[in-house]
Tab-separated table of N, CA and C in Angstrom:
chain	number	residue	atom	x	y	z
R	1	UNK	N	0.826	-1.190	0.000
R	1	UNK	CA	0.000	0.000	0.000
R	1	UNK	C	0.868	1.250	0.000
R	2	UNK	N	1.950	1.196	0.835
R	2	UNK	CA	2.833	2.348	0.923
R	2	UNK	C	3.544	2.587	-0.407
R	3	UNK	N	3.980	1.512	-1.084
R	3	UNK	CA	4.668	1.665	-2.370
R	3	UNK	C	3.710	2.188	-3.444
R	4	UNK	N	2.441	1.810	-3.369
R	4	UNK	CA	1.444	2.319	-4.311
R	4	UNK	C	1.253	3.816	-4.125
R	5	UNK	N	1.212	4.265	-2.881
R	5	UNK	CA	1.069	5.701	-2.599
R	5	UNK	C	2.269	6.478	-3.120
R	6	UNK	N	3.459	5.935	-2.919
R	6	UNK	CA	4.678	6.603	-3.388
R	6	UNK	C	4.656	6.699	-4.912
R	7	UNK	N	4.251	5.640	-5.577
R	7	UNK	CA	4.178	5.639	-7.041
R	7	UNK	C	3.150	6.653	-7.522
R	8	UNK	N	1.997	6.698	-6.868
R	8	UNK	CA	0.965	7.663	-7.253
R	8	UNK	C	1.444	9.102	-7.073
R	9	UNK	N	2.089	9.379	-5.958
R	9	UNK	CA	2.612	10.729	-5.714
R	9	UNK	C	3.672	11.070	-6.757
R	10	UNK	N	4.544	10.118	-7.063
R	10	UNK	CA	5.579	10.326	-8.076
R	10	UNK	C	4.948	10.630	-9.437
R	11	UNK	N	3.937	9.868	-9.811
R	11	UNK	CA	3.251	10.095	-11.089
R	11	UNK	C	2.554	11.451	-11.121
R	12	UNK	N	1.966	11.859	-9.994
R	12	UNK	CA	1.328	13.176	-9.927
R	12	UNK	C	2.345	14.296	-10.138
R	13	UNK	N	3.534	14.162	-9.543
R	13	UNK	CA	4.578	15.170	-9.742
R	13	UNK	C	5.014	15.227	-11.203
R	14	UNK	N	5.151	14.082	-11.819
R	14	UNK	CA	5.544	14.045	-13.232
R	14	UNK	C	4.470	14.693	-14.094
R	15	UNK	N	3.219	14.336	-13.834
R	15	UNK	CA	2.121	14.893	-14.627
R	15	UNK	C	1.987	16.395	-14.407
R	16	UNK	N	2.212	16.857	-13.197
R	16	UNK	CA	2.117	18.292	-12.910
R	16	UNK	C	3.231	19.053	-13.615
R	17	UNK	N	4.374	18.403	-13.787
R	17	UNK	CA	5.499	19.048	-14.460
R	17	UNK	C	5.363	19.073	-15.971
R	18	UNK	N	4.500	18.251	-16.511
R	18	UNK	CA	4.293	18.216	-17.956
R	18	UNK	C	3.273	19.275	-18.340
R	19	UNK	N	3.705	20.188	-19.144
R	19	UNK	CA	2.807	21.228	-19.628
R	19	UNK	C	2.649	21.018	-21.125
R	20	UNK	N	1.421	20.846	-21.571
R	20	UNK	CA	1.175	20.573	-22.987
R	20	UNK	C	1.587	21.747	-23.856
R	21	UNK	N	1.555	22.932	-23.307
R	21	UNK	CA	1.909	24.109	-24.087
R	21	UNK	C	2.718	25.059	-23.209
R	22	UNK	N	4.037	24.956	-23.262
R	22	UNK	CA	4.851	25.788	-22.390
R	22	UNK	C	4.769	27.278	-22.723
R	23	UNK	N	4.379	27.605	-23.924
R	23	UNK	CA	4.340	29.008	-24.342
R	23	UNK	C	2.900	29.375	-24.701
R	24	UNK	N	2.268	30.204	-23.917
R	24	UNK	CA	0.904	30.657	-24.208
R	24	UNK	C	0.974	32.052	-24.817
R	25	UNK	N	0.598	32.164	-26.062
R	25	UNK	CA	0.611	33.451	-26.748
R	25	UNK	C	-0.791	34.040	-26.793
R	26	UNK	N	-0.861	35.338	-27.045
R	26	UNK	CA	-2.143	35.970	-27.336
R	26	UNK	C	-2.461	35.630	-28.783
R	27	UNK	N	-3.362	34.703	-28.980
R	27	UNK	CA	-3.642	34.175	-30.309
R	27	UNK	C	-4.587	35.053	-31.106
R	28	UNK	N	-5.189	36.048	-30.480
R	28	UNK	CA	-6.130	36.922	-31.176
R	28	UNK	C	-5.450	37.631	-32.337
R	29	UNK	N	-4.243	38.119	-32.121
R	29	UNK	CA	-3.505	38.817	-33.178
R	29	UNK	C	-3.235	37.865	-34.336
R	30	UNK	N	-2.811	36.641	-34.024
R	30	UNK	CA	-2.553	35.652	-35.069
R	30	UNK	C	-3.820	35.338	-35.853
R	31	UNK	N	-4.930	35.142	-35.157
R	31	UNK	CA	-6.190	34.845	-35.839
R	31	UNK	C	-6.601	35.989	-36.756
R	32	UNK	N	-6.392	37.221	-36.302
R	32	UNK	CA	-6.714	38.380	-37.143
R	32	UNK	C	-5.803	38.439	-38.367
R	33	UNK	N	-4.523	38.125	-38.189
R	33	UNK	CA	-3.593	38.107	-39.320
R	33	UNK	C	-4.009	37.055	-40.343
R	34	UNK	N	-4.423	35.895	-39.860
R	34	UNK	CA	-4.836	34.825	-40.764
R	34	UNK	C	-6.141	35.185	-41.462
R	35	UNK	N	-7.084	35.753	-40.730
R	35	UNK	CA	-8.339	36.187	-41.345
R	35	UNK	C	-8.060	37.202	-42.456
R	36	UNK	N	-7.166	38.137	-42.192
R	36	UNK	CA	-6.776	39.135	-43.182
R	36	UNK	C	-6.105	38.472	-44.388
R	37	UNK	N	-5.227	37.502	-44.121
R	37	UNK	CA	-4.551	36.781	-45.195
R	37	UNK	C	-5.553	36.050	-46.082
R	38	UNK	N	-6.523	35.373	-45.461
R	38	UNK	CA	-7.516	34.632	-46.240
R	38	UNK	C	-8.391	35.572	-47.069
R	39	UNK	N	-8.694	36.742	-46.528
R	39	UNK	CA	-9.462	37.721	-47.305
R	39	UNK	C	-8.652	38.192	-48.515
R	40	UNK	N	-7.370	38.478	-48.302
R	40	UNK	CA	-6.495	38.879	-49.413
R	40	UNK	C	-6.368	37.757	-50.439
R	41	UNK	N	-6.369	36.524	-49.953
R	41	UNK	CA	-6.277	35.365	-50.843
R	41	UNK	C	-7.491	35.307	-51.768
R	42	UNK	N	-8.686	35.493	-51.210
R	42	UNK	CA	-9.900	35.469	-52.033
R	42	UNK	C	-9.906	36.619	-53.040
R	43	UNK	N	-9.439	37.780	-52.627
R	43	UNK	CA	-9.352	38.923	-53.545
R	43	UNK	C	-8.353	38.622	-54.659
R	44	UNK	N	-7.229	37.996	-54.318
R	44	UNK	CA	-6.233	37.631	-55.328
R	44	UNK	C	-6.799	36.616	-56.316
R	45	UNK	N	-7.595	35.670	-55.828
R	45	UNK	CA	-8.240	34.701	-56.728
R	45	UNK	C	-9.201	35.431	-57.660
R	46	UNK	N	-10.001	36.331	-57.111
R	46	UNK	CA	-10.945	37.091	-57.938
R	46	UNK	C	-10.221	37.905	-59.011
R	47	UNK	N	-9.055	38.449	-58.659
R	47	UNK	CA	-8.297	39.290	-59.592
R	47	UNK	C	-7.292	38.510	-60.434
R	48	UNK	N	-7.268	37.186	-60.268
R	48	UNK	CA	-6.323	36.322	-60.983
R	48	UNK	C	-4.890	36.813	-60.778
R	49	UNK	N	-4.573	37.152	-59.551
R	49	UNK	CA	-3.294	37.754	-59.175
R	49	UNK	C	-2.333	36.666	-58.684
R	50	UNK	N	-1.580	36.078	-59.625
R	50	UNK	CA	-0.652	34.996	-59.304
R	50	UNK	C	0.376	35.392	-58.250
R	51	UNK	N	0.912	36.596	-58.385
R	51	UNK	CA	1.981	37.012	-57.472
R	51	UNK	C	1.500	37.088	-56.032
R	52	UNK	N	0.312	37.635	-55.824
R	52	UNK	CA	-0.218	37.705	-54.454
R	52	UNK	C	-0.527	36.320	-53.912
R	53	UNK	N	-1.061	35.453	-54.755
R	53	UNK	CA	-1.355	34.079	-54.323
R	53	UNK	C	-0.061	33.374	-53.932
R	54	UNK	N	0.961	33.528	-54.751
R	54	UNK	CA	2.242	32.876	-54.466
R	54	UNK	C	2.836	33.360	-53.145
R	55	UNK	N	2.681	34.636	-52.827
R	55	UNK	CA	3.223	35.181	-51.578
R	55	UNK	C	2.547	34.575	-50.351
R	56	UNK	N	1.345	34.026	-50.534
R	56	UNK	CA	0.612	33.467	-49.396
R	56	UNK	C	0.870	31.979	-49.196
R	57	UNK	N	1.455	31.321	-50.190
R	57	UNK	CA	1.751	29.897	-50.094
R	57	UNK	C	3.218	29.692	-49.747
R	58	UNK	N	3.497	28.626	-49.019
R	58	UNK	CA	4.862	28.159	-48.867
R	58	UNK	C	5.233	27.554	-50.214
R	59	UNK	N	6.367	27.940	-50.764
R	59	UNK	CA	6.697	27.503	-52.122
R	59	UNK	C	7.506	26.208	-52.151
R	60	UNK	N	7.516	25.470	-51.068
R	60	UNK	CA	8.262	24.222	-51.007
R	60	UNK	C	7.554	23.062	-51.692
R	61	UNK	N	8.278	21.948	-51.781
R	61	UNK	CA	7.753	20.747	-52.435
R	61	UNK	C	6.739	19.996	-51.588
R	62	UNK	N	6.710	20.247	-50.275
R	62	UNK	CA	5.777	19.510	-49.420
R	62	UNK	C	4.414	20.190	-49.326
R	63	UNK	N	4.282	21.358	-49.929
R	63	UNK	CA	3.002	22.057	-49.953
R	63	UNK	C	2.006	21.233	-50.760
R	64	UNK	N	0.736	21.203	-50.316
R	64	UNK	CA	-0.242	20.331	-50.962
R	64	UNK	C	-1.596	21.015	-51.085
R	65	UNK	N	-2.257	20.780	-52.225
R	65	UNK	CA	-3.626	21.257	-52.432
R	65	UNK	C	-4.437	20.091	-52.966
R	66	UNK	N	-5.563	19.830	-52.311
R	66	UNK	CA	-6.483	18.798	-52.773
R	66	UNK	C	-7.659	19.497	-53.431
R	67	UNK	N	-7.928	19.132	-54.674
R	67	UNK	CA	-9.011	19.764	-55.424
R	67	UNK	C	-10.318	19.013	-55.302
R	68	UNK	N	-11.257	19.394	-56.137
R	68	UNK	CA	-12.597	18.817	-56.059
R	68	UNK	C	-12.702	17.455	-56.734
R	69	UNK	N	-11.836	17.154	-57.684
R	69	UNK	CA	-11.843	15.826	-58.306
R	69	UNK	C	-11.000	14.870	-57.471
R	70	UNK	N	-11.358	13.596	-57.485
R	70	UNK	CA	-10.662	12.625	-56.640
R	70	UNK	C	-9.192	12.477	-57.018
R	71	UNK	N	-8.816	12.791	-58.247
R	71	UNK	CA	-7.423	12.667	-58.674
R	71	UNK	C	-6.613	13.952	-58.474
R	72	UNK	N	-7.243	15.014	-58.003
R	72	UNK	CA	-6.551	16.291	-57.844
R	72	UNK	C	-5.814	16.359	-56.509
R	73	UNK	N	-4.596	15.898	-56.531
R	73	UNK	CA	-3.697	15.997	-55.383
R	73	UNK	C	-2.431	16.677	-55.889
R	74	UNK	N	-2.359	17.960	-55.658
R	74	UNK	CA	-1.275	18.770	-56.190
R	74	UNK	C	-0.182	18.889	-55.134
R	75	UNK	N	0.968	18.314	-55.416
R	75	UNK	CA	2.085	18.319	-54.469
R	75	UNK	C	3.136	19.322	-54.928
R	76	UNK	N	3.441	20.294	-54.083
R	76	UNK	CA	4.443	21.306	-54.384
R	76	UNK	C	3.828	22.547	-55.003
R	77	UNK	N	4.454	23.685	-54.729
R	77	UNK	CA	3.925	24.959	-55.205
R	77	UNK	C	3.816	24.999	-56.727
R	78	UNK	N	4.759	24.418	-57.454
R	78	UNK	CA	4.713	24.479	-58.920
R	78	UNK	C	3.428	23.862	-59.468
R	79	UNK	N	3.005	22.738	-58.916
R	79	UNK	CA	1.760	22.083	-59.366
R	79	UNK	C	0.540	22.939	-59.025
R	80	UNK	N	0.552	23.537	-57.838
R	80	UNK	CA	-0.565	24.393	-57.427
R	80	UNK	C	-0.639	25.609	-58.344
R	81	UNK	N	0.498	26.201	-58.628
R	81	UNK	CA	0.548	27.363	-59.514
R	81	UNK	C	0.028	27.002	-60.909
R	82	UNK	N	0.423	25.846	-61.428
R	82	UNK	CA	-0.059	25.409	-62.745
R	82	UNK	C	-1.580	25.261	-62.751
R	83	UNK	N	-2.132	24.734	-61.668
R	83	UNK	CA	-3.590	24.567	-61.584
R	83	UNK	C	-4.292	25.923	-61.590
R	84	UNK	N	-3.745	26.885	-60.846
R	84	UNK	CA	-4.339	28.226	-60.861
R	84	UNK	C	-4.224	28.863	-62.238
R	85	UNK	N	-3.095	28.712	-62.896
R	85	UNK	CA	-2.925	29.283	-64.242
R	85	UNK	C	-3.955	28.691	-65.209
R	86	UNK	N	-4.156	27.386	-65.124
R	86	UNK	CA	-5.146	26.744	-65.997
R	86	UNK	C	-6.544	27.267	-65.677
R	87	UNK	N	-6.879	27.320	-64.380
R	87	UNK	CA	-8.198	27.813	-63.974
R	87	UNK	C	-8.419	29.235	-64.476
R	88	UNK	N	-7.428	30.092	-64.290
R	88	UNK	CA	-7.579	31.494	-64.684
R	88	UNK	C	-7.656	31.657	-66.196
R	89	UNK	N	-7.100	30.708	-66.951
R	89	UNK	CA	-7.197	30.799	-68.414
R	89	UNK	C	-8.580	30.381	-68.913
R	90	UNK	N	-9.328	29.664	-68.084
R	90	UNK	CA	-10.639	29.152	-68.496
R	90	UNK	C	-11.810	29.995	-68.017
R	91	UNK	N	-11.661	30.679	-66.889
R	91	UNK	CA	-12.793	31.415	-66.323
R	91	UNK	C	-12.453	32.895	-66.192
R	92	UNK	N	-13.484	33.703	-66.019
R	92	UNK	CA	-13.292	35.144	-65.832
R	92	UNK	C	-14.377	35.674	-64.910
R	93	UNK	N	-14.231	36.930	-64.546
R	93	UNK	CA	-15.207	37.627	-63.707
R	93	UNK	C	-15.586	36.824	-62.459
R	94	UNK	N	-14.571	36.359	-61.779
R	94	UNK	CA	-14.772	35.558	-60.573
R	94	UNK	C	-15.178	36.453	-59.408
R	95	UNK	N	-16.162	35.990	-58.661
R	95	UNK	CA	-16.564	36.654	-57.417
R	95	UNK	C	-16.762	35.580	-56.361
R	96	UNK	N	-16.085	35.736	-55.228
R	96	UNK	CA	-16.153	34.755	-54.146
R	96	UNK	C	-16.688	35.443	-52.895
R	97	UNK	N	-17.701	34.850	-52.284
R	97	UNK	CA	-18.167	35.340	-50.981
R	97	UNK	C	-17.959	34.230	-49.954
R	98	UNK	N	-17.488	34.627	-48.786
R	98	UNK	CA	-17.108	33.674	-47.737
R	98	UNK	C	-18.091	33.763	-46.583
R	99	UNK	N	-18.473	32.593	-46.052
R	99	UNK	CA	-19.317	32.509	-44.860
R	99	UNK	C	-18.728	31.468	-43.913
R	100	UNK	N	-19.176	31.534	-42.684
R	100	UNK	CA	-18.850	30.516	-41.668
R	100	UNK	C	-17.354	30.230	-41.569
R	101	UNK	N	-16.559	31.274	-41.544
R	101	UNK	CA	-15.120	31.086	-41.429
R	101	UNK	C	-14.770	30.693	-39.994
R	102	UNK	N	-13.899	29.714	-39.869
R	102	UNK	CA	-13.464	29.188	-38.574
R	102	UNK	C	-11.942	29.124	-38.612
R	103	UNK	N	-11.280	29.806	-37.699
R	103	UNK	CA	-9.819	29.836	-37.649
R	103	UNK	C	-9.377	29.470	-36.239
R	104	UNK	N	-8.416	28.578	-36.147
R	104	UNK	CA	-7.831	28.231	-34.857
R	104	UNK	C	-6.313	28.223	-34.996
R	105	UNK	N	-5.647	28.623	-33.909
R	105	UNK	CA	-4.189	28.665	-33.859
R	105	UNK	C	-3.744	27.799	-32.689
R	106	UNK	N	-2.667	27.022	-32.887
R	106	UNK	CA	-2.188	26.205	-31.773
R	106	UNK	C	-1.622	27.099	-30.676
R	107	UNK	N	-1.393	26.528	-29.506
R	107	UNK	CA	-1.042	27.322	-28.325
R	107	UNK	C	0.303	28.024	-28.449
R	108	UNK	N	1.205	27.537	-29.272
R	108	UNK	CA	2.492	28.213	-29.439
R	108	UNK	C	2.457	29.251	-30.557
R	109	UNK	N	1.354	29.331	-31.275
R	109	UNK	CA	1.190	30.363	-32.288
R	109	UNK	C	2.008	30.163	-33.545
R	110	UNK	N	2.331	28.905	-33.885
R	110	UNK	CA	3.105	28.684	-35.107
R	110	UNK	C	2.369	27.864	-36.164
R	111	UNK	N	1.198	27.348	-35.835
R	111	UNK	CA	0.406	26.565	-36.781
R	111	UNK	C	-1.062	26.916	-36.603
R	112	UNK	N	-1.747	27.030	-37.733
R	112	UNK	CA	-3.176	27.348	-37.692
R	112	UNK	C	-3.909	26.481	-38.698
R	113	UNK	N	-5.196	26.314	-38.475
R	113	UNK	CA	-6.052	25.608	-39.425
R	113	UNK	C	-7.334	26.405	-39.563
R	114	UNK	N	-7.958	26.251	-40.723
R	114	UNK	CA	-9.162	27.032	-40.982
R	114	UNK	C	-10.135	26.228	-41.827
R	115	UNK	N	-11.378	26.652	-41.771
R	115	UNK	CA	-12.394	26.157	-42.698
R	115	UNK	C	-13.323	27.320	-43.002
R	116	UNK	N	-13.890	27.287	-44.176
R	116	UNK	CA	-14.864	28.306	-44.561
R	116	UNK	C	-15.707	27.765	-45.700
R	117	UNK	N	-16.918	28.284	-45.778
R	117	UNK	CA	-17.785	27.977	-46.918
R	117	UNK	C	-17.738	29.163	-47.858
R	118	UNK	N	-17.862	28.877	-49.155
R	118	UNK	CA	-17.781	29.947	-50.146
R	118	UNK	C	-18.866	29.767	-51.195
R	119	UNK	N	-19.323	30.877	-51.704
R	119	UNK	CA	-20.101	30.890	-52.936
R	119	UNK	C	-19.143	31.384	-54.006
R	120	UNK	N	-19.039	30.622	-55.077
R	120	UNK	CA	-18.030	30.871	-56.111
R	120	UNK	C	-18.756	31.139	-57.417
R	121	UNK	N	-18.655	32.357	-57.908
R	121	UNK	CA	-19.350	32.771	-59.128
R	121	UNK	C	-18.318	33.166	-60.182
R	122	UNK	N	-18.561	32.774	-61.435
R	122	UNK	CA	-17.603	33.069	-62.497
R	122	UNK	C	-18.270	32.892	-63.861
R	123	UNK	N	-17.560	33.337	-64.891
R	123	UNK	CA	-17.989	33.154	-66.276
R	123	UNK	C	-17.094	32.090	-66.893
R	124	UNK	N	-17.712	31.081	-67.494
R	124	UNK	CA	-16.981	30.045	-68.216
R	124	UNK	C	-17.654	29.854	-69.565
R	125	UNK	N	-16.887	29.987	-70.613
R	125	UNK	CA	-17.411	29.793	-71.969
R	125	UNK	C	-18.617	30.704	-72.227
R	126	UNK	N	-18.489	31.943	-71.772
R	126	UNK	CA	-19.512	32.996	-71.938
R	126	UNK	C	-20.807	32.734	-71.176
R	127	UNK	N	-20.782	31.806	-70.233
R	127	UNK	CA	-21.975	31.476	-69.446
R	127	UNK	C	-21.653	31.670	-67.963
R	128	UNK	N	-22.559	32.343	-67.251
R	128	UNK	CA	-22.376	32.563	-65.812
R	128	UNK	C	-22.629	31.269	-65.046
R	129	UNK	N	-21.759	30.992	-64.092
R	129	UNK	CA	-21.883	29.804	-63.239
R	129	UNK	C	-21.803	30.236	-61.780
R	130	UNK	N	-22.463	29.468	-60.926
R	130	UNK	CA	-22.437	29.759	-59.500
R	130	UNK	C	-22.453	28.449	-58.721
R	131	UNK	N	-21.502	28.301	-57.829
R	131	UNK	CA	-21.453	27.144	-56.941
R	131	UNK	C	-21.596	27.653	-55.515
R	132	UNK	N	-22.563	27.132	-54.804
R	132	UNK	CA	-22.800	27.556	-53.427
R	132	UNK	C	-22.344	26.478	-52.457
R	133	UNK	N	-21.828	26.919	-51.330
R	133	UNK	CA	-21.448	25.988	-50.272
R	133	UNK	C	-20.147	25.260	-50.495
R	134	UNK	N	-19.295	25.765	-51.387
R	134	UNK	CA	-17.984	25.143	-51.570
R	134	UNK	C	-17.210	25.291	-50.260
R	135	UNK	N	-16.551	24.220	-49.861
R	135	UNK	CA	-15.791	24.246	-48.610
R	135	UNK	C	-14.306	24.379	-48.924
R	136	UNK	N	-13.659	25.241	-48.193
R	136	UNK	CA	-12.221	25.450	-48.334
R	136	UNK	C	-11.611	25.326	-46.948
R	137	UNK	N	-10.725	24.362	-46.792
R	137	UNK	CA	-10.042	24.141	-45.517
R	137	UNK	C	-8.542	24.141	-45.764
R	138	UNK	N	-7.783	24.392	-44.712
R	138	UNK	CA	-6.348	24.375	-44.907
R	138	UNK	C	-5.562	24.516	-43.625
R	139	UNK	N	-4.254	24.409	-43.797
R	139	UNK	CA	-3.295	24.545	-42.705
R	139	UNK	C	-2.313	25.645	-43.092
R	140	UNK	N	-2.037	26.514	-42.131
R	140	UNK	CA	-1.138	27.644	-42.339
R	140	UNK	C	-0.081	27.592	-41.242
R	141	UNK	N	1.176	27.811	-41.610
R	141	UNK	CA	2.255	27.799	-40.619
R	141	UNK	C	3.016	29.118	-40.660
R	142	UNK	N	3.603	29.452	-39.526
R	142	UNK	CA	4.430	30.654	-39.445
R	142	UNK	C	5.856	30.247	-39.802
R	143	UNK	N	6.430	30.902	-40.807
R	143	UNK	CA	7.771	30.532	-41.253
R	143	UNK	C	8.849	31.213	-40.412
R	144	UNK	N	10.103	31.002	-40.791
R	144	UNK	CA	11.223	31.553	-40.015
R	144	UNK	C	11.259	33.072	-40.027
R	145	UNK	N	10.594	33.691	-41.010
R	145	UNK	CA	10.505	35.154	-41.077
R	145	UNK	C	9.279	35.685	-40.344
R	146	UNK	N	8.607	34.809	-39.597
R	146	UNK	CA	7.424	35.171	-38.812
R	146	UNK	C	6.227	35.559	-39.690
R	147	UNK	N	6.170	34.981	-40.891
R	147	UNK	CA	5.066	35.229	-41.820
R	147	UNK	C	4.210	33.974	-41.925
R	148	UNK	N	2.892	34.151	-41.989
R	148	UNK	CA	1.980	33.028	-42.161
R	148	UNK	C	1.983	32.598	-43.623
R	149	UNK	N	2.144	31.281	-43.856
R	149	UNK	CA	2.145	30.716	-45.207
R	149	UNK	C	1.249	29.484	-45.238
R	150	UNK	N	0.482	29.367	-46.289
R	150	UNK	CA	-0.381	28.205	-46.447
R	150	UNK	C	0.473	27.018	-46.892
R	151	UNK	N	0.277	25.866	-46.252
R	151	UNK	CA	1.023	24.659	-46.614
R	151	UNK	C	0.105	23.545	-47.099
R	152	UNK	N	-1.189	23.669	-46.806
R	152	UNK	CA	-2.136	22.645	-47.242
R	152	UNK	C	-3.492	23.288	-47.431
R	153	UNK	N	-4.132	22.947	-48.535
R	153	UNK	CA	-5.482	23.418	-48.795
R	153	UNK	C	-6.324	22.296	-49.372
R	154	UNK	N	-7.616	22.380	-49.158
R	154	UNK	CA	-8.539	21.373	-49.678
R	154	UNK	C	-9.846	22.061	-50.037
R	155	UNK	N	-10.241	21.915	-51.272
R	155	UNK	CA	-11.508	22.466	-51.743
R	155	UNK	C	-12.438	21.303	-52.037
R	156	UNK	N	-13.655	21.391	-51.521
R	156	UNK	CA	-14.631	20.330	-51.790
R	156	UNK	C	-15.981	20.951	-52.105
R	157	UNK	N	-16.707	20.248	-52.939
R	157	UNK	CA	-18.042	20.680	-53.346
R	157	UNK	C	-19.038	19.775	-52.642
R	158	UNK	N	-20.036	20.340	-51.972
R	158	UNK	CA	-20.995	19.487	-51.268
R	158	UNK	C	-21.806	18.645	-52.244
R	159	UNK	N	-21.999	17.404	-51.874
R	159	UNK	CA	-22.842	16.519	-52.672
R	159	UNK	C	-24.288	16.766	-52.286
R	160	UNK	N	-25.096	16.919	-53.261
R	160	UNK	CA	-26.525	17.104	-53.008
R	160	UNK	C	-27.213	15.759	-53.217
R	161	UNK	N	-27.088	14.934	-52.207
R	161	UNK	CA	-27.614	13.581	-52.262
R	161	UNK	C	-28.830	13.503	-51.351
R	162	UNK	N	-29.890	12.945	-51.835
R	162	UNK	CA	-31.123	12.833	-51.052
R	162	UNK	C	-31.223	11.448	-50.427
R	163	UNK	N	-30.310	11.145	-49.534
R	163	UNK	CA	-30.331	9.854	-48.853
R	163	UNK	C	-31.360	9.920	-47.737
R	164	UNK	N	-32.223	8.968	-47.702
R	164	UNK	CA	-33.206	8.871	-46.632
R	164	UNK	C	-34.350	9.858	-46.736
R	165	UNK	N	-34.530	10.447	-47.876
R	165	UNK	CA	-35.628	11.408	-48.029
R	165	UNK	C	-36.646	10.897	-49.011
C-alpha cells in the first residue's frame, strides 16, 4: 500500500510538471492576421493575381492542395501554380463570398487551421456559373521570417444527395 502511494505521488509530480503548451501566446492577433490573409487570398483569386497568391503559399515541395476531383492531389507549389494558371485561363469575372469562417491557432502560435464555406461565381465559356457551399479548408504555418504561409489546402463541393428522403 505504501509503495502504491509513493508511485501515485511520483506520477502526480511528473504529470504536474508536464505542460502541454509551455508558451501561451495571445492568439487573437494571429487569428486576425490569418483572417486578413484569407481575405487577401480570395481577392487575389478574384483578380487572378498569381503574385499575391504565391506570396501566401509556402513555395516548397511539401506544400499540398487537394481539389474537387478525386485525382486532384497537387504536391508542391509548382503544381498548385499550374492549376491556378489553368483555372484562370478558363474562367473570368470571378466573385467569391465567404461565410462561416473558422480559424484556430495552436497554443504556441506557429500553426493554424481554418475552414470556410464559399459561394463561387464566375464566367466560363460565356456562361455565368455559380457554386454555393464550396468548402475550403487548410493549414497555415508561421515561417522563419514570422510570416503566415499556407502549406495545405482542400476544396470540396458538397454533394446534393437525397439519402433517406
